[in-house]
Tab-separated table of C-alpha atoms and ligand atoms in Angstrom:
chain	number	residue	atom	x	y	z
A	1	MET	CA	82.631	207.936	-41.378
A	2	CYS	CA	81.118	207.892	-38.702
A	3	GLY	CA	77.894	209.454	-40.462
A	4	SER	CA	75.170	209.842	-38.046
A	5	GLY	CA	76.489	207.852	-35.231
A	6	THR	CA	74.507	204.486	-35.353
A	7	PHE	CA	77.708	202.668	-34.399
A	8	LEU	CA	79.215	205.369	-32.128
A	9	ILE	CA	75.944	204.203	-30.020
A	10	GLU	CA	75.248	201.260	-30.433
A	11	SER	CA	78.814	200.410	-29.477
A	12	ALA	CA	78.358	201.246	-26.214
A	13	TYR	CA	75.111	200.528	-25.467
A	14	LYS	CA	76.642	196.736	-26.238
A	15	ALA	CA	79.459	198.157	-23.022
A	16	LEU	CA	77.157	199.598	-21.558
A	17	GLY	CA	74.732	196.609	-21.183
A	18	VAL	CA	71.478	198.013	-23.057
A	19	ALA	CA	68.826	195.824	-23.664
A	20	PRO	CA	68.101	196.610	-27.782
A	21	GLY	CA	64.672	198.028	-27.752
A	22	ILE	CA	64.708	198.824	-23.649
A	23	ARG	CA	63.358	203.458	-25.116
A	24	ARG	CA	60.765	202.315	-27.446
A	25	SER	CA	57.366	199.172	-26.915
A	26	PHE	CA	56.438	196.742	-28.083
A	27	ALA	CA	53.117	195.644	-29.640
A	28	SER	CA	53.015	192.605	-27.710
A	29	GLU	CA	52.733	195.058	-24.414
A	30	GLY	CA	48.955	195.335	-25.324
A	31	TRP	CA	48.571	191.524	-25.401
A	32	GLY	CA	45.829	190.107	-23.319
A	33	VAL	CA	48.062	186.534	-22.856
A	34	MET	CA	50.162	188.203	-20.738
A	35	ASP	CA	50.510	190.029	-17.720
A	36	SER	CA	51.183	193.264	-17.571
A	37	LEU	CA	53.433	193.211	-14.757
A	38	VAL	CA	55.931	191.061	-16.789
A	39	TRP	CA	56.269	193.818	-19.061
A	40	LYS	CA	57.480	196.295	-16.166
A	41	THR	CA	59.078	193.867	-13.967
A	42	GLU	CA	61.096	192.942	-17.543
A	43	ARG	CA	61.750	196.870	-17.998
A	44	GLN	CA	62.852	197.613	-14.464
A	45	ALA	CA	65.413	194.630	-14.621
A	46	ALA	CA	66.755	195.823	-17.888
A	47	ILE	CA	67.252	199.502	-16.169
A	48	GLU	CA	69.367	198.212	-13.269
A	49	ALA	CA	71.449	196.638	-15.293
A	50	ILE	CA	73.183	199.097	-17.213
A	51	ASP	CA	76.762	200.104	-15.430
A	52	LYS	CA	77.723	203.162	-16.915
A	53	SER	CA	81.067	202.203	-14.919
A	54	GLY	CA	82.980	200.950	-17.389
A	55	SER	CA	85.723	203.070	-19.294
A	56	PHE	CA	84.337	202.316	-22.649
A	57	LYS	CA	84.880	205.143	-25.183
A	58	ALA	CA	83.719	206.053	-28.701
A	59	LEU	CA	85.586	208.351	-30.823
A	60	GLY	CA	83.579	208.760	-34.409
A	61	PHE	CA	84.915	210.662	-37.626
A	62	ASP	CA	83.822	211.512	-40.295
A	63	ILE	CA	84.463	213.914	-43.233
A	64	ASP	CA	81.539	216.528	-42.915
A	65	ASP	CA	80.644	218.610	-39.923
A	66	ALA	CA	77.167	218.731	-40.897
A	67	CYS	CA	77.813	214.908	-40.150
A	68	VAL	CA	79.663	215.696	-36.811
A	69	GLU	CA	76.930	217.558	-35.397
A	70	LEU	CA	74.522	214.983	-37.044
A	71	SER	CA	75.898	211.763	-34.410
A	72	GLN	CA	76.315	215.063	-31.636
A	73	THR	CA	72.911	215.464	-31.325
A	74	ASN	CA	71.862	211.880	-31.537
A	75	ALA	CA	74.249	210.593	-28.882
A	76	LYS	CA	72.932	212.776	-26.869
A	77	LYS	CA	69.483	211.751	-27.137
A	78	ALA	CA	70.617	208.314	-27.046
A	79	GLY	CA	71.820	209.506	-23.496
A	80	VAL	CA	75.938	208.445	-24.161
A	81	PHE	CA	77.357	211.710	-24.664
A	82	SER	CA	79.993	211.141	-21.759
A	83	LYS	CA	81.268	207.840	-24.278
A	84	VAL	CA	81.730	209.305	-27.822
A	85	THR	CA	83.687	211.720	-29.062
A	86	VAL	CA	83.089	212.722	-32.498
A	87	LYS	CA	85.395	215.202	-34.713
A	88	GLN	CA	85.771	216.340	-38.089
A	89	GLN	CA	88.412	214.653	-40.090
A	90	ASP	CA	89.490	212.946	-43.567
A	91	ILE	CA	89.993	208.911	-43.489
A	92	SER	CA	93.057	210.491	-44.562
A	93	ARG	CA	93.983	211.925	-42.015
A	94	PHE	CA	93.705	208.906	-39.953
A	95	LYS	CA	95.983	207.216	-36.701
A	96	PRO	CA	95.353	204.125	-35.388
A	97	ILE	CA	94.539	203.628	-32.270
A	98	ASP	CA	96.367	200.571	-30.052
A	99	GLY	CA	94.125	197.924	-29.348
A	100	ALA	CA	91.162	199.872	-30.668
A	101	VAL	CA	88.186	199.088	-32.493
A	102	THR	CA	87.401	200.239	-36.177
A	103	ILE	CA	84.429	200.108	-37.457
A	104	CYS	CA	82.767	201.540	-40.716
A	105	ASN	CA	80.589	201.448	-43.364
A	106	PRO	CA	82.362	204.051	-45.964
A	107	PRO	CA	80.828	204.897	-49.101
A	108	TYR	CA	78.753	202.852	-50.996
A	109	GLY	CA	79.706	204.730	-54.385
A	110	GLU	CA	75.974	203.950	-54.906
A	111	ARG	CA	73.691	206.698	-53.182
A	112	LEU	CA	76.904	208.383	-51.443
A	113	LEU	CA	80.015	209.180	-54.266
A	114	ASP	CA	80.740	207.561	-57.477
A	115	ILE	CA	82.439	203.809	-57.422
A	116	LYS	CA	84.891	205.036	-58.644
A	117	SER	CA	85.951	207.607	-56.005
A	118	ALA	CA	84.308	204.595	-52.805
A	119	GLU	CA	87.135	202.546	-54.788
A	120	LYS	CA	89.833	205.605	-53.969
A	121	ILE	CA	88.677	206.254	-50.183
A	122	TYR	CA	89.366	202.187	-50.057
A	123	LYS	CA	92.698	202.222	-50.741
A	124	ILE	CA	92.839	205.119	-48.710
A	125	MET	CA	91.870	203.308	-45.350
A	126	GLY	CA	93.864	200.372	-46.472
A	127	GLU	CA	97.355	202.410	-46.348
A	128	LYS	CA	95.920	203.913	-43.322
A	129	LEU	CA	94.181	201.557	-41.183
A	130	ARG	CA	97.616	198.991	-41.492
A	131	PRO	CA	94.704	195.945	-39.549
A	132	ASP	CA	96.447	193.752	-37.497
A	133	LYS	CA	96.035	192.639	-34.238
A	134	ASP	CA	96.005	194.906	-31.935
A	135	HIS	CA	94.641	197.179	-34.953
A	136	SER	CA	90.580	195.339	-35.846
A	137	CYS	CA	88.519	196.586	-37.988
A	138	TYR	CA	85.012	195.326	-39.373
A	139	ILE	CA	84.214	197.621	-42.546
A	140	ILE	CA	80.723	197.149	-44.552
A	141	SER	CA	80.564	197.230	-47.629
A	142	PRO	CA	78.399	195.773	-51.463
A	143	HIS	CA	81.874	196.014	-53.226
A	144	GLU	CA	82.435	192.920	-54.901
A	145	GLU	CA	86.545	194.039	-54.772
A	146	PHE	CA	86.833	195.548	-51.749
A	147	GLU	CA	89.811	193.364	-51.241
A	148	SER	CA	91.996	193.827	-53.540
A	149	PHE	CA	90.739	198.189	-53.788
A	150	PHE	CA	91.922	197.476	-49.813
A	151	GLY	CA	95.212	196.281	-50.043
A	152	LYS	CA	94.476	193.121	-47.389
A	153	LYS	CA	92.345	189.370	-48.125
A	154	ALA	CA	90.100	189.169	-44.997
A	155	ASP	CA	90.292	187.210	-41.976
A	156	LYS	CA	86.700	185.994	-42.375
A	157	ARG	CA	83.803	187.564	-44.130
A	158	ARG	CA	79.882	187.476	-43.616
A	159	LYS	CA	76.942	188.276	-45.804
A	160	LEU	CA	74.990	190.737	-44.635
A	161	TYR	CA	71.459	193.012	-45.678
A	162	ASN	CA	72.231	197.409	-45.790
A	163	GLY	CA	68.201	197.292	-46.366
A	164	MET	CA	67.867	196.784	-49.894
A	165	ILE	CA	72.082	196.054	-50.458
A	166	LYS	CA	73.250	192.949	-50.648
A	167	CYS	CA	76.698	193.858	-48.320
A	168	GLN	CA	79.717	191.845	-47.342
A	169	LEU	CA	81.448	192.909	-43.839
A	170	TYR	CA	85.075	192.403	-43.830
A	171	MET	CA	86.545	191.069	-41.192
A	172	TYR	CA	90.300	192.256	-39.829
A	173	PHE	CA	91.473	190.284	-36.701
A	174	LYS	CA	94.591	189.245	-36.841
B	201	LIG	C1	78.201	205.485	-45.934
B	201	LIG	S1	77.967	206.510	-45.063
B	201	LIG	C2	78.642	206.363	-43.591
B	201	LIG	C3	76.734	205.898	-42.439
B	201	LIG	C4	76.527	205.346	-40.737
B	201	LIG	N1	77.112	203.768	-40.761
B	201	LIG	C5	75.450	205.875	-40.196
B	201	LIG	O1	75.056	205.931	-39.371
B	201	LIG	O2	75.316	207.636	-39.976
B	201	LIG	C6	79.938	207.241	-45.059
B	201	LIG	C7	79.711	208.667	-44.421
B	201	LIG	O3	81.626	209.028	-44.560
B	201	LIG	C8	81.385	210.187	-45.269
B	201	LIG	N2	83.058	209.665	-45.802
B	201	LIG	C9	82.803	210.166	-46.863
B	201	LIG	N3	84.473	210.418	-47.175
B	201	LIG	C10	85.467	211.073	-46.598
B	201	LIG	C11	86.174	211.130	-46.312
B	201	LIG	N4	87.061	210.577	-47.139
B	201	LIG	N5	86.926	210.604	-44.824
B	201	LIG	C12	86.018	210.603	-43.176
B	201	LIG	N6	84.709	209.811	-43.880
B	201	LIG	C13	84.257	210.247	-45.379
B	201	LIG	C14	80.279	210.910	-45.735
B	201	LIG	O4	80.154	212.379	-44.983
B	201	LIG	C15	79.497	210.065	-44.350
B	201	LIG	O5	78.858	210.226	-43.541
């Protein structure tokens, strides 16, 4: 359910030590109160801190071929294509990988699919992801009863907003 590949790219950035916003400019760069050399020095230090040598790999799946292509294009643009693999696959064919962390943002039944179809997907996710300490899962959903469709109570949850939509991050790691 990788969509445009945001989680794949952001996780690669985190693993490689890529500073957030390194590829953009900031309005404060134009402020006179700070020596412009500070920006130059810090940007250079952030570039030097990037370590691409690690074994990190992100594996993404989506049912939609267009999303697979989009994720690949975005990973290329973000400079992490070598760390990211994306395949077309329905969640019903997902097989947990030992030691891997699964992070996803399944359809909410608001912008994508209707609520009944989203609930059906949450049930399939519970059957396929089978979270435990070797297969941890982090899932974002606005559905108040996500856990009952998924079939397991989260070890921890945290409220967050995806745009204007109030969601929970359901965390399974035990
Ligand atoms: C809310 S979007 C994910 C957005 C993503 N986090 C991003 O950064 O773009 C949900 C994704 O789930 C995919 N999807 C829907 N049903 C699916 C299924 N049965 N198996 C796999 N992927 C599915 C959709 O194609 C869509 O890209």
